[in-house]
PDB file of C-alpha atoms in Angstrom:
ATOM      1  CA  MET A   1     123.550-131.402  10.917  1.00  0.00           C
ATOM      2  CA  ILE A   2     124.269-128.773   8.214  1.00  0.00           C
ATOM      3  CA  THR A   3     127.553-126.895   8.241  1.00  0.00           C
ATOM      4  CA  VAL A   4     128.563-124.368   5.616  1.00  0.00           C
ATOM      5  CA  GLN A   5     132.110-123.089   5.997  1.00  0.00           C
ATOM      6  CA  ASP A   6     133.441-119.950   4.283  1.00  0.00           C
ATOM      7  CA  LEU A   7     131.438-120.545   1.118  1.00  0.00           C
ATOM      8  CA  ARG A   8     132.479-118.355  -1.805  1.00  0.00           C
ATOM      9  CA  LYS A   9     131.211-118.196  -5.357  1.00  0.00           C
ATOM     10  CA  VAL A  10     132.752-115.990  -8.009  1.00  0.00           C
ATOM     11  CA  TYR A  11     131.380-115.772 -11.551  1.00  0.00           C
ATOM     12  CA  ARG A  12     133.677-114.761 -14.375  1.00  0.00           C
ATOM     13  CA  LEU A  13     132.504-112.610 -17.252  1.00  0.00           C
ATOM     14  CA  GLY A  14     135.420-112.216 -19.601  1.00  0.00           C
ATOM     15  CA  SER A  15     138.181-110.676 -17.530  1.00  0.00           C
ATOM     16  CA  ARG A  16     135.740-109.508 -14.831  1.00  0.00           C
ATOM     17  CA  GLU A  17     135.093-111.326 -11.570  1.00  0.00           C
ATOM     18  CA  ILE A  18     131.620-111.016 -10.067  1.00  0.00           C
ATOM     19  CA  PRO A  19     131.418-112.271  -6.450  1.00  0.00           C
ATOM     20  CA  ALA A  20     128.013-113.716  -5.527  1.00  0.00           C
ATOM     21  CA  LEU A  21     128.882-115.300  -2.159  1.00  0.00           C
ATOM     22  CA  ARG A  22     131.602-113.778   0.021  1.00  0.00           C
ATOM     23  CA  GLY A  23     132.494-116.203   2.786  1.00  0.00           C
ATOM     24  CA  VAL A  24     129.111-117.512   3.966  1.00  0.00           C
ATOM     25  CA  SER A  25     129.218-119.722   7.074  1.00  0.00           C
ATOM     26  CA  LEU A  26     126.229-121.463   8.692  1.00  0.00           C
ATOM     27  CA  HIS A  27     125.620-124.150  11.262  1.00  0.00           C
ATOM     28  CA  ILE A  28     122.094-125.528  11.521  1.00  0.00           C
ATOM     29  CA  PRO A  29     121.360-128.149  14.205  1.00  0.00           C
ATOM     30  CA  ARG A  30     119.259-131.204  13.422  1.00  0.00           C
ATOM     31  CA  GLY A  31     115.506-130.561  13.479  1.00  0.00           C
ATOM     32  CA  GLU A  32     115.744-126.766  13.282  1.00  0.00           C
ATOM     33  CA  ILE A  33     113.966-124.503  10.809  1.00  0.00           C
ATOM     34  CA  HIS A  34     116.509-121.930   9.688  1.00  0.00           C
ATOM     35  CA  GLY A  35     115.481-118.951   7.588  1.00  0.00           C
ATOM     36  CA  VAL A  36     117.774-117.186   5.148  1.00  0.00           C
ATOM     37  CA  VAL A  37     116.313-113.773   4.353  1.00  0.00           C
ATOM     38  CA  GLY A  38     117.532-111.013   2.097  1.00  0.00           C
ATOM     39  CA  PRO A  39     116.539-108.738  -0.772  1.00  0.00           C
ATOM     40  CA  SER A  40     116.822-109.581  -4.473  1.00  0.00           C
ATOM     41  CA  GLY A  41     120.460-109.803  -5.489  1.00  0.00           C
ATOM     42  CA  ALA A  42     121.661-110.720  -1.988  1.00  0.00           C
ATOM     43  CA  GLY A  43     122.899-114.140  -3.149  1.00  0.00           C
ATOM     44  CA  LYS A  44     120.022-116.363  -1.998  1.00  0.00           C
ATOM     45  CA  SER A  45     119.593-118.251  -5.291  1.00  0.00           C
ATOM     46  CA  THR A  46     123.347-118.820  -5.582  1.00  0.00           C
ATOM     47  CA  LEU A  47     123.399-120.122  -2.014  1.00  0.00           C
ATOM     48  CA  VAL A  48     120.630-122.638  -2.829  1.00  0.00           C
ATOM     49  CA  ARG A  49     122.554-123.951  -5.837  1.00  0.00           C
ATOM     50  CA  CYS A  50     125.771-124.209  -3.840  1.00  0.00           C
ATOM     51  CA  LEU A  51     124.081-125.927  -0.870  1.00  0.00           C
ATOM     52  CA  THR A  52     123.042-128.779  -3.145  1.00  0.00           C
ATOM     53  CA  VAL A  53     126.274-128.474  -5.173  1.00  0.00           C
ATOM     54  CA  VAL A  54     124.196-128.187  -8.319  1.00  0.00           C
ATOM     55  CA  GLU A  55     126.702-125.415  -8.808  1.00  0.00           C
ATOM     56  CA  ARG A  56     130.199-125.919  -7.449  1.00  0.00           C
ATOM     57  CA  PRO A  57     131.321-123.155  -5.091  1.00  0.00           C
ATOM     58  CA  THR A  58     134.594-121.422  -5.885  1.00  0.00           C
ATOM     59  CA  SER A  59     135.820-122.345  -2.392  1.00  0.00           C
ATOM     60  CA  GLY A  60     134.497-123.422   0.980  1.00  0.00           C
ATOM     61  CA  SER A  61     132.597-126.536   2.053  1.00  0.00           C
ATOM     62  CA  VAL A  62     129.045-127.820   2.537  1.00  0.00           C
ATOM     63  CA  THR A  63     128.568-130.708   4.966  1.00  0.00           C
ATOM     64  CA  VAL A  64     125.195-132.435   5.450  1.00  0.00           C
ATOM     65  CA  ASP A  65     124.751-135.111   8.107  1.00  0.00           C
ATOM     66  CA  GLY A  66     128.495-135.617   8.405  1.00  0.00           C
ATOM     67  CA  LYS A  67     129.114-135.923   4.654  1.00  0.00           C
ATOM     68  CA  GLU A  68     131.026-133.159   2.884  1.00  0.00           C
ATOM     69  CA  LEU A  69     129.110-132.710  -0.368  1.00  0.00           C
ATOM     70  CA  THR A  70     131.690-130.381  -1.898  1.00  0.00           C
ATOM     71  CA  ALA A  71     134.318-133.140  -1.686  1.00  0.00           C
ATOM     72  CA  LEU A  72     132.254-135.738  -3.599  1.00  0.00           C
ATOM     73  CA  GLY A  73     132.443-136.711  -7.237  1.00  0.00           C
ATOM     74  CA  GLU A  74     129.358-136.436  -9.437  1.00  0.00           C
ATOM     75  CA  ARG A  75     128.279-140.056  -8.987  1.00  0.00           C
ATOM     76  CA  GLU A  76     128.566-139.963  -5.185  1.00  0.00           C
ATOM     77  CA  LEU A  77     126.926-136.540  -5.166  1.00  0.00           C
ATOM     78  CA  ARG A  78     123.815-137.815  -6.973  1.00  0.00           C
ATOM     79  CA  THR A  79     123.376-140.407  -4.234  1.00  0.00           C
ATOM     80  CA  ALA A  80     124.033-137.906  -1.434  1.00  0.00           C
ATOM     81  CA  ARG A  81     121.458-135.452  -2.833  1.00  0.00           C
ATOM     82  CA  ARG A  82     118.715-137.959  -2.031  1.00  0.00           C
ATOM     83  CA  SER A  83     119.028-136.795   1.579  1.00  0.00           C
ATOM     84  CA  ILE A  84     117.888-133.295   0.513  1.00  0.00           C
ATOM     85  CA  GLY A  85     114.291-132.674  -0.497  1.00  0.00           C
ATOM     86  CA  MET A  86     113.677-129.546  -2.595  1.00  0.00           C
ATOM     87  CA  VAL A  87     110.592-127.295  -2.568  1.00  0.00           C
ATOM     88  CA  PHE A  88     110.420-124.381  -5.002  1.00  0.00           C
ATOM     89  CA  GLN A  89     108.219-121.334  -5.607  1.00  0.00           C
ATOM     90  CA  ASN A  90     107.229-122.817  -8.979  1.00  0.00           C
ATOM     91  CA  VAL A  91     106.204-126.343  -8.057  1.00  0.00           C
ATOM     92  CA  ASN A  92     106.716-127.686 -11.615  1.00  0.00           C
ATOM     93  CA  LEU A  93     104.333-130.600 -11.289  1.00  0.00           C
ATOM     94  CA  LEU A  94     103.938-132.828 -14.341  1.00  0.00           C
ATOM     95  CA  ASP A  95     100.632-131.741 -15.905  1.00  0.00           C
ATOM     96  CA  ASN A  96      99.865-135.130 -17.433  1.00  0.00           C
ATOM     97  CA  ARG A  97     100.230-136.920 -14.090  1.00  0.00           C
ATOM     98  CA  THR A  98      97.843-137.015 -11.155  1.00  0.00           C
ATOM     99  CA  ALA A  99      98.824-135.689  -7.742  1.00  0.00           C
ATOM    100  CA  ALA A 100      99.617-139.231  -6.586  1.00  0.00           C
ATOM    101  CA  GLN A 101     101.693-139.920  -9.700  1.00  0.00           C
ATOM    102  CA  ASN A 102     103.656-136.697  -9.180  1.00  0.00           C
ATOM    103  CA  VAL A 103     104.488-137.715  -5.622  1.00  0.00           C
ATOM    104  CA  ALA A 104     105.457-141.186  -6.831  1.00  0.00           C
ATOM    105  CA  HIS A 105     107.792-139.874  -9.566  1.00  0.00           C
ATOM    106  CA  PRO A 106     111.029-139.704  -7.493  1.00  0.00           C
ATOM    107  CA  LEU A 107     110.258-143.155  -6.093  1.00  0.00           C
ATOM    108  CA  GLU A 108     109.956-144.509  -9.628  1.00  0.00           C
ATOM    109  CA  LEU A 109     113.328-142.995 -10.521  1.00  0.00           C
ATOM    110  CA  ALA A 110     114.792-144.675  -7.418  1.00  0.00           C
ATOM    111  CA  ARG A 111     113.198-147.992  -8.543  1.00  0.00           C
ATOM    112  CA  VAL A 112     111.192-148.436  -5.362  1.00  0.00           C
ATOM    113  CA  PRO A 113     108.872-151.478  -5.720  1.00  0.00           C
ATOM    114  CA  ARG A 114     105.314-150.653  -6.819  1.00  0.00           C
ATOM    115  CA  GLU A 115     103.535-151.731  -3.630  1.00  0.00           C
ATOM    116  CA  ARG A 116     105.928-149.747  -1.442  1.00  0.00           C
ATOM    117  CA  ARG A 117     105.486-146.731  -3.740  1.00  0.00           C
ATOM    118  CA  LYS A 118     101.734-146.953  -3.360  1.00  0.00           C
ATOM    119  CA  GLU A 119     101.984-147.117   0.442  1.00  0.00           C
ATOM    120  CA  ARG A 120     104.470-144.241   0.608  1.00  0.00           C
ATOM    121  CA  VAL A 121     102.386-141.997  -1.655  1.00  0.00           C
ATOM    122  CA  ALA A 122      99.268-142.623   0.453  1.00  0.00           C
ATOM    123  CA  GLU A 123     101.215-141.766   3.630  1.00  0.00           C
ATOM    124  CA  LEU A 124     102.526-138.525   2.144  1.00  0.00           C
ATOM    125  CA  LEU A 125      99.189-137.376   0.737  1.00  0.00           C
ATOM    126  CA  GLU A 126      97.673-137.843   4.203  1.00  0.00           C
ATOM    127  CA  LEU A 127     100.610-135.987   5.771  1.00  0.00           C
ATOM    128  CA  VAL A 128     100.039-132.904   3.614  1.00  0.00           C
ATOM    129  CA  GLY A 129      96.251-133.015   4.080  1.00  0.00           C
ATOM    130  CA  LEU A 130      95.344-134.164   0.560  1.00  0.00           C
ATOM    131  CA  GLY A 131      94.516-137.818   1.107  1.00  0.00           C
ATOM    132  CA  ASP A 132      91.370-137.471  -0.997  1.00  0.00           C
ATOM    133  CA  ARG A 133      92.999-135.611  -3.926  1.00  0.00           C
ATOM    134  CA  GLY A 134      95.421-138.204  -5.227  1.00  0.00           C
ATOM    135  CA  ALA A 135      93.480-138.689  -8.473  1.00  0.00           C
ATOM    136  CA  ALA A 136      93.336-134.952  -9.268  1.00  0.00           C
ATOM    137  CA  TYR A 137      95.518-133.402 -11.946  1.00  0.00           C
ATOM    138  CA  PRO A 138      97.529-130.213 -11.240  1.00  0.00           C
ATOM    139  CA  SER A 139      95.051-128.104 -13.240  1.00  0.00           C
ATOM    140  CA  GLN A 140      92.325-129.214 -10.804  1.00  0.00           C
ATOM    141  CA  LEU A 141      94.255-128.077  -7.726  1.00  0.00           C
ATOM    142  CA  SER A 142      94.610-124.641  -6.132  1.00  0.00           C
ATOM    143  CA  GLY A 143      98.010-122.966  -5.771  1.00  0.00           C
ATOM    144  CA  GLY A 144      98.236-124.011  -2.138  1.00  0.00           C
ATOM    145  CA  GLN A 145      97.283-127.596  -2.948  1.00  0.00           C
ATOM    146  CA  ARG A 146      99.906-127.773  -5.682  1.00  0.00           C
ATOM    147  CA  GLN A 147     102.511-126.554  -3.205  1.00  0.00           C
ATOM    148  CA  ARG A 148     101.410-129.257  -0.757  1.00  0.00           C
ATOM    149  CA  ILE A 149     101.909-131.859  -3.478  1.00  0.00           C
ATOM    150  CA  GLY A 150     105.350-130.348  -4.091  1.00  0.00           C
ATOM    151  CA  ILE A 151     106.199-130.782  -0.409  1.00  0.00           C
ATOM    152  CA  ALA A 152     104.941-134.390  -0.447  1.00  0.00           C
ATOM    153  CA  ARG A 153     107.065-135.096  -3.539  1.00  0.00           C
ATOM    154  CA  ALA A 154     110.126-133.570  -1.830  1.00  0.00           C
ATOM    155  CA  LEU A 155     109.603-135.892   1.134  1.00  0.00           C
ATOM    156  CA  ALA A 156     109.121-139.039  -0.949  1.00  0.00           C
ATOM    157  CA  ALA A 157     112.701-140.306  -0.599  1.00  0.00           C
ATOM    158  CA  GLU A 158     112.661-139.704   3.186  1.00  0.00           C
ATOM    159  CA  PRO A 159     115.253-136.908   3.179  1.00  0.00           C
ATOM    160  CA  SER A 160     116.865-135.615   6.351  1.00  0.00           C
ATOM    161  CA  VAL A 161     116.892-132.038   4.988  1.00  0.00           C
ATOM    162  CA  LEU A 162     114.099-130.024   3.363  1.00  0.00           C
ATOM    163  CA  LEU A 163     115.366-127.042   1.364  1.00  0.00           C
ATOM    164  CA  CYS A 164     112.542-124.605   0.598  1.00  0.00           C
ATOM    165  CA  ASP A 165     113.322-121.851  -1.912  1.00  0.00           C
ATOM    166  CA  GLU A 166     110.703-119.069  -1.723  1.00  0.00           C
ATOM    167  CA  PRO A 167     107.891-121.656  -1.223  1.00  0.00           C
ATOM    168  CA  THR A 168     105.192-119.058  -0.443  1.00  0.00           C
ATOM    169  CA  SER A 169     106.079-116.164  -2.760  1.00  0.00           C
ATOM    170  CA  ALA A 170     103.248-116.893  -5.204  1.00  0.00           C
ATOM    171  CA  LEU A 171     100.605-117.522  -2.524  1.00  0.00           C
ATOM    172  CA  ASP A 172      98.105-115.289  -0.749  1.00  0.00           C
ATOM    173  CA  ALA A 173      98.420-114.554   2.974  1.00  0.00           C
ATOM    174  CA  ARG A 174      95.980-117.215   4.153  1.00  0.00           C
ATOM    175  CA  THR A 175      97.521-119.949   1.998  1.00  0.00           C
ATOM    176  CA  THR A 176     101.017-118.825   3.026  1.00  0.00           C
ATOM    177  CA  HIS A 177     100.064-119.326   6.675  1.00  0.00           C
ATOM    178  CA  SER A 178      98.761-122.847   5.976  1.00  0.00           C
ATOM    179  CA  ILE A 179     101.908-123.845   4.044  1.00  0.00           C
ATOM    180  CA  LEU A 180     104.213-122.529   6.784  1.00  0.00           C
ATOM    181  CA  GLN A 181     102.167-124.412   9.377  1.00  0.00           C
ATOM    182  CA  LEU A 182     102.523-127.548   7.252  1.00  0.00           C
ATOM    183  CA  ILE A 183     106.305-127.109   7.089  1.00  0.00           C
ATOM    184  CA  ARG A 184     106.435-126.843  10.886  1.00  0.00           C
ATOM    185  CA  ASP A 185     104.191-129.904  11.237  1.00  0.00           C
ATOM    186  CA  VAL A 186     106.425-131.869   8.865  1.00  0.00           C
ATOM    187  CA  ARG A 187     109.469-130.886  10.914  1.00  0.00           C
ATOM    188  CA  ASP A 188     107.768-131.851  14.178  1.00  0.00           C
ATOM    189  CA  ARG A 189     106.510-135.214  12.888  1.00  0.00           C
ATOM    190  CA  LEU A 190     109.439-136.327  10.752  1.00  0.00           C
ATOM    191  CA  GLY A 191     112.347-134.559  12.450  1.00  0.00           C
ATOM    192  CA  VAL A 192     113.698-133.103   9.203  1.00  0.00           C
ATOM    193  CA  THR A 193     115.984-130.086   9.232  1.00  0.00           C
ATOM    194  CA  VAL A 194     114.560-127.216   7.170  1.00  0.00           C
ATOM    195  CA  ILE A 195     116.296-124.360   5.362  1.00  0.00           C
ATOM    196  CA  LEU A 196     113.769-121.749   4.312  1.00  0.00           C
ATOM    197  CA  ILE A 197     114.979-119.205   1.746  1.00  0.00           C
ATOM    198  CA  THR A 198     112.786-116.094   1.508  1.00  0.00           C
ATOM    199  CA  HIS A 199     112.745-112.358   0.942  1.00  0.00           C
ATOM    200  CA  GLU A 200     109.754-111.967   3.285  1.00  0.00           C
ATOM    201  CA  PRO A 201     110.587-111.196   6.948  1.00  0.00           C
ATOM    202  CA  ALA A 202     107.039-112.199   7.964  1.00  0.00           C
ATOM    203  CA  VAL A 203     107.753-115.764   6.796  1.00  0.00           C
ATOM    204  CA  VAL A 204     110.828-115.932   9.039  1.00  0.00           C
ATOM    205  CA  LYS A 205     108.885-114.587  11.989  1.00  0.00           C
ATOM    206  CA  GLU A 206     106.093-117.123  11.587  1.00  0.00           C
ATOM    207  CA  ALA A 207     107.979-120.291  10.723  1.00  0.00           C
ATOM    208  CA  CYS A 208     111.648-120.189  11.712  1.00  0.00           C
ATOM    209  CA  ASP A 209     113.599-120.984  14.866  1.00  0.00           C
ATOM    210  CA  SER A 210     116.735-119.177  13.719  1.00  0.00           C
ATOM    211  CA  VAL A 211     117.622-116.787  10.922  1.00  0.00           C
ATOM    212  CA  SER A 212     120.492-115.438   8.841  1.00  0.00           C
ATOM    213  CA  ARG A 213     120.292-112.138   6.999  1.00  0.00           C
ATOM    214  CA  LEU A 214     122.106-112.213   3.672  1.00  0.00           C
ATOM    215  CA  HIS A 215     123.250-108.971   2.055  1.00  0.00           C
ATOM    216  CA  ASP A 216     125.579-108.539  -0.904  1.00  0.00           C
ATOM    217  CA  GLY A 217     126.751-112.137  -0.631  1.00  0.00           C
ATOM    218  CA  ARG A 218     127.569-111.909   3.079  1.00  0.00           C
ATOM    219  CA  ILE A 219     125.721-112.945   6.221  1.00  0.00           C
ATOM    220  CA  VAL A 220     125.397-109.704   8.165  1.00  0.00           C
ATOM    221  CA  GLN A 221     123.338-111.054  11.073  1.00  0.00           C
ATOM    222  CA  GLN A 222     122.615-114.508  12.438  1.00  0.00           C
ATOM    223  CA  GLY A 223     120.958-116.092  15.459  1.00  0.00           C
ATOM    224  CA  PRO A 224     117.688-117.263  17.021  1.00  0.00           C
ATOM    225  CA  VAL A 225     114.609-115.391  15.802  1.00  0.00           C
ATOM    226  CA  ALA A 226     113.770-114.444  19.405  1.00  0.00           C
ATOM    227  CA  GLU A 227     117.128-112.641  19.697  1.00  0.00           C
ATOM    228  CA  ALA A 228     116.641-110.915  16.357  1.00  0.00           C
ATOM    229  CA  LEU A 229     113.303-109.574  17.572  1.00  0.00           C
ATOM    230  CA  THR A 230     114.954-107.858  20.543  1.00  0.00           C
ATOM    231  CA  ALA A 231     117.936-106.284  18.791  1.00  0.00           C
ATOM    232  CA  PRO A 232     116.764-102.768  17.929  1.00  0.00           C
ATOM    233  CA  GLU A 233     120.002-101.694  16.294  1.00  0.00           C
ATOM    234  CA  SER A 234     119.801-104.421  13.610  1.00  0.00           C
ATOM    235  CA  GLU A 235     118.159-104.204  10.203  1.00  0.00           C
ATOM    236  CA  LEU A 236     116.643-107.632  10.785  1.00  0.00           C
ATOM    237  CA  ALA A 237     114.842-106.430  13.914  1.00  0.00           C
ATOM    238  CA  HIS A 238     113.476-103.479  11.949  1.00  0.00           C
ATOM    239  CA  ASP A 239     112.280-105.878   9.230  1.00  0.00           C
ATOM    240  CA  LEU A 240     110.692-108.334  11.663  1.00  0.00           C
ATOM    241  CA  LEU A 241     109.031-105.656  13.817  1.00  0.00           C
ATOM    242  CA  PRO A 242     108.326-102.671  11.554  1.00  0.00           C
ATOM    243  CA  LEU A 243     107.108 -99.628  13.437  1.00  0.00           C
ATOM    244  CA  VAL A 244     103.610 -98.374  12.692  1.00  0.00           C
ATOM    245  CA  THR A 245     103.462 -94.604  13.101  1.00  0.00           C
ATOM    246  CA  ALA A 246     100.973 -93.373  15.693  1.00  0.00           C
ATOM    247  CA  ALA A 247     101.899 -89.680  15.932  1.00  0.00           C
ATOM    248  CA  SER A 248     104.460 -87.140  14.770  1.00  0.00           C
ATOM    249  CA  ASP A 249     107.741 -86.794  16.684  1.00  0.00           C
ATOM    250  CA  ALA A 250     108.294 -83.252  15.438  1.00  0.00           C
ATOM    251  CA  HIS A 251     107.744 -81.740  18.906  1.00  0.00           C
ATOM    252  CA  ALA A 252     109.858 -84.258  20.804  1.00  0.00           C
ATOM    253  CA  GLU A 253     113.326 -83.210  21.915  1.00  0.00           C
ATOM    254  CA  ASP A 254     114.592 -86.789  22.325  1.00  0.00           C
ATOM    255  CA  VAL A 255     113.378 -89.860  20.413  1.00  0.00           C
ATOM    256  CA  VAL A 256     114.188 -93.414  21.517  1.00  0.00           C
ATOM    257  CA  ASP A 257     113.278 -96.806  20.051  1.00  0.00           C
ATOM    258  CA  ILE A 258     112.720 -99.530  22.641  1.00  0.00           C
ATOM    259  CA  THR A 259     112.334-103.260  22.085  1.00  0.00           C
ATOM    260  CA  PHE A 260     110.647-105.379  24.725  1.00  0.00           C
ATOM    261  CA  SER A 261     109.528-108.963  25.198  1.00  0.00           C
ATOM    262  CA  GLY A 262     107.611-111.132  27.610  1.00  0.00           C
ATOM    263  CA  ASP A 263     106.856-109.408  30.892  1.00  0.00           C
ATOM    264  CA  ALA A 264     108.430-106.075  29.904  1.00  0.00           C
ATOM    265  CA  LYS A 265     105.258-104.506  28.479  1.00  0.00           C
ATOM    266  CA  GLY A 266     105.730-101.231  26.667  1.00  0.00           C
ATOM    267  CA  THR A 267     102.656 -99.434  27.996  1.00  0.00           C
ATOM    268  CA  GLU A 268     103.564-100.333  31.585  1.00  0.00           C
ATOM    269  CA  LEU A 269     107.083 -98.992  31.051  1.00  0.00           C
ATOM    270  CA  LEU A 270     105.672 -95.745  29.707  1.00  0.00           C
ATOM    271  CA  SER A 271     103.646 -95.121  32.860  1.00  0.00           C
ATOM    272  CA  GLN A 272     106.628 -96.093  35.046  1.00  0.00           C
ATOM    273  CA  LEU A 273     108.852 -93.611  33.191  1.00  0.00           C
ATOM    274  CA  ALA A 274     106.329 -90.820  33.613  1.00  0.00           C
ATOM    275  CA  ARG A 275     105.991 -91.443  37.367  1.00  0.00           C
ATOM    276  CA  ARG A 276     109.661 -92.066  38.110  1.00  0.00           C
ATOM    277  CA  PHE A 277     111.172 -89.182  36.141  1.00  0.00           C
ATOM    278  CA  ASP A 278     108.205 -86.807  35.885  1.00  0.00           C
ATOM    279  CA  VAL A 279     108.637 -86.578  32.111  1.00  0.00           C
ATOM    280  CA  ASP A 280     106.329 -85.949  29.205  1.00  0.00           C
ATOM    281  CA  ALA A 281     106.630 -89.135  27.109  1.00  0.00           C
ATOM    282  CA  ARG A 282     104.407 -90.342  24.342  1.00  0.00           C
ATOM    283  CA  ILE A 283     104.230 -93.184  21.825  1.00  0.00           C
ATOM    284  CA  VAL A 284     105.238 -91.988  18.360  1.00  0.00           C
ATOM    285  CA  ALA A 285     105.095 -95.420  16.700  1.00  0.00           C
ATOM    286  CA  ALA A 286     104.533 -98.974  17.885  1.00  0.00           C
ATOM    287  CA  THR A 287     104.114-102.589  16.873  1.00  0.00           C
ATOM    288  CA  VAL A 288     103.483-105.731  18.932  1.00  0.00           C
ATOM    289  CA  GLU A 289     103.798-109.336  17.702  1.00  0.00           C
ATOM    290  CA  THR A 290     103.584-112.818  19.224  1.00  0.00           C
ATOM    291  CA  HIS A 291     106.274-115.382  18.383  1.00  0.00           C
ATOM    292  CA  ARG A 292     106.118-118.922  19.793  1.00  0.00           C
ATOM    293  CA  GLY A 293     103.562-117.799  22.376  1.00  0.00           C
ATOM    294  CA  ARG A 294     105.718-114.920  23.643  1.00  0.00           C
ATOM    295  CA  GLN A 295     104.974-111.271  23.028  1.00  0.00           C
ATOM    296  CA  TYR A 296     107.519-108.955  21.415  1.00  0.00           C
ATOM    297  CA  GLY A 297     107.188-105.286  20.623  1.00  0.00           C
ATOM    298  CA  ARG A 298     108.924-102.122  19.475  1.00  0.00           C
ATOM    299  CA  MET A 299     107.992 -98.577  20.388  1.00  0.00           C
ATOM    300  CA  ARG A 300     109.316 -95.213  19.370  1.00  0.00           C
ATOM    301  CA  LEU A 301     109.011 -92.857  22.318  1.00  0.00           C
ATOM    302  CA  GLY A 302     109.199 -89.085  22.131  1.00  0.00           C
ATOM    303  CA  PHE A 303     110.341 -87.185  25.255  1.00  0.00           C
ATOM    304  CA  GLY A 304     109.671 -83.541  25.972  1.00  0.00           C
ATOM    305  CA  PRO A 305     112.278 -80.912  26.954  1.00  0.00           C
ATOM    306  CA  GLY A 306     114.313 -81.559  30.086  1.00  0.00           C
ATOM    307  CA  ALA A 307     113.977 -85.342  30.119  1.00  0.00           C
ATOM    308  CA  PRO A 308     116.982 -86.900  31.944  1.00  0.00           C
ATOM    309  CA  MET A 309     117.956 -89.231  29.117  1.00  0.00           C
ATOM    310  CA  PRO A 310     121.013 -90.917  30.711  1.00  0.00           C
ATOM    311  CA  GLN A 311     118.908 -91.954  33.724  1.00  0.00           C
ATOM    312  CA  ILE A 312     116.014 -93.032  31.497  1.00  0.00           C
ATOM    313  CA  LEU A 313     118.285 -95.214  29.359  1.00  0.00           C
ATOM    314  CA  GLU A 314     119.826 -96.734  32.493  1.00  0.00           C
ATOM    315  CA  PHE A 315     116.345 -97.482  33.867  1.00  0.00           C
ATOM    316  CA  LEU A 316     115.288 -99.168  30.599  1.00  0.00           C
ATOM    317  CA  ALA A 317     118.432-101.298  30.515  1.00  0.00           C
ATOM    318  CA  GLY A 318     117.849-102.328  34.118  1.00  0.00           C
ATOM    319  CA  ASN A 319     114.401-103.586  33.148  1.00  0.00           C
ATOM    320  CA  GLY A 320     115.749-105.715  30.318  1.00  0.00           C
ATOM    321  CA  VAL A 321     114.606-103.330  27.590  1.00  0.00           C
ATOM    322  CA  ALA A 322     116.912-102.642  24.654  1.00  0.00           C
ATOM    323  CA  ALA A 323     116.962 -98.958  23.678  1.00  0.00           C
ATOM    324  CA  GLU A 324     118.346 -97.104  20.675  1.00  0.00           C
ATOM    325  CA  VAL A 325     118.541 -93.320  20.597  1.00  0.00           C
ATOM    326  CA  VAL A 326     117.117 -92.133  17.296  1.00  0.00           C
ATOM    327  CA  ARG A 327     117.448 -88.402  17.999  1.00  0.00           C
TER     328      ARG A 327
END
């Protein structure tokens, strides 16, 4: 559905070259919600501009639904962009227009007949849960409601792709949850493919099926979110499942981080380790999360003197538990 191949963007400042994207490649199947996460300066904003070819990449290609956008001229590109709906952190609604008129705006630009516009706007307002707020102006709406109108407006032209650039950054936790749930509902009902750009790992964990971690213009990790949650050696796993300290590890001779999922419960493993190897083991830090109805967790375990670590690590691996020796 969406294929990005070796995308590079270099800015020139006088005689200096400043690379912003360094060979980014992505493949996102139809109907998937793919998160791109990374800190400020990682290249996320440049990637958004290059995905829509608002800014031409220095090299590489962007293909959406079989059409290579980077090979199109400006006229063809304007038509092709209609297949991509855009949702931004700053919704930028027109203050002098009602919610319904804001949603209708792209349809007016596309010269959709008035009666069809009216029907489409009513459908979209119902879809985003604001069927009774069409006559309200942006100043009369909450931040979450304005973002819902922004999503409805992005869907007006029936795009196959929804590109969301930091859509929840300005929202509180409760509203963020409702907007992410709406994005998933939109995907499930309309079948759109979603790219969700964010600097918040919690957003990826809650909304996305797969994820790419962008750092210094490069993708340094990529894959299903479920795999990222069980890869203790990766920065993305540490971001998605941050450890909450329970006790000091100062008295432990060996410290190991374990990542478990599903039936491999951490507390059960701890009791099994104690019985099997007659070791003094305790939880130094722990966190447990649920993703798509399945439980995932990380624990930092401290082992007392004399613990047979090679055998313990072999036992953990045999039970499907990823382990990383911290000390």
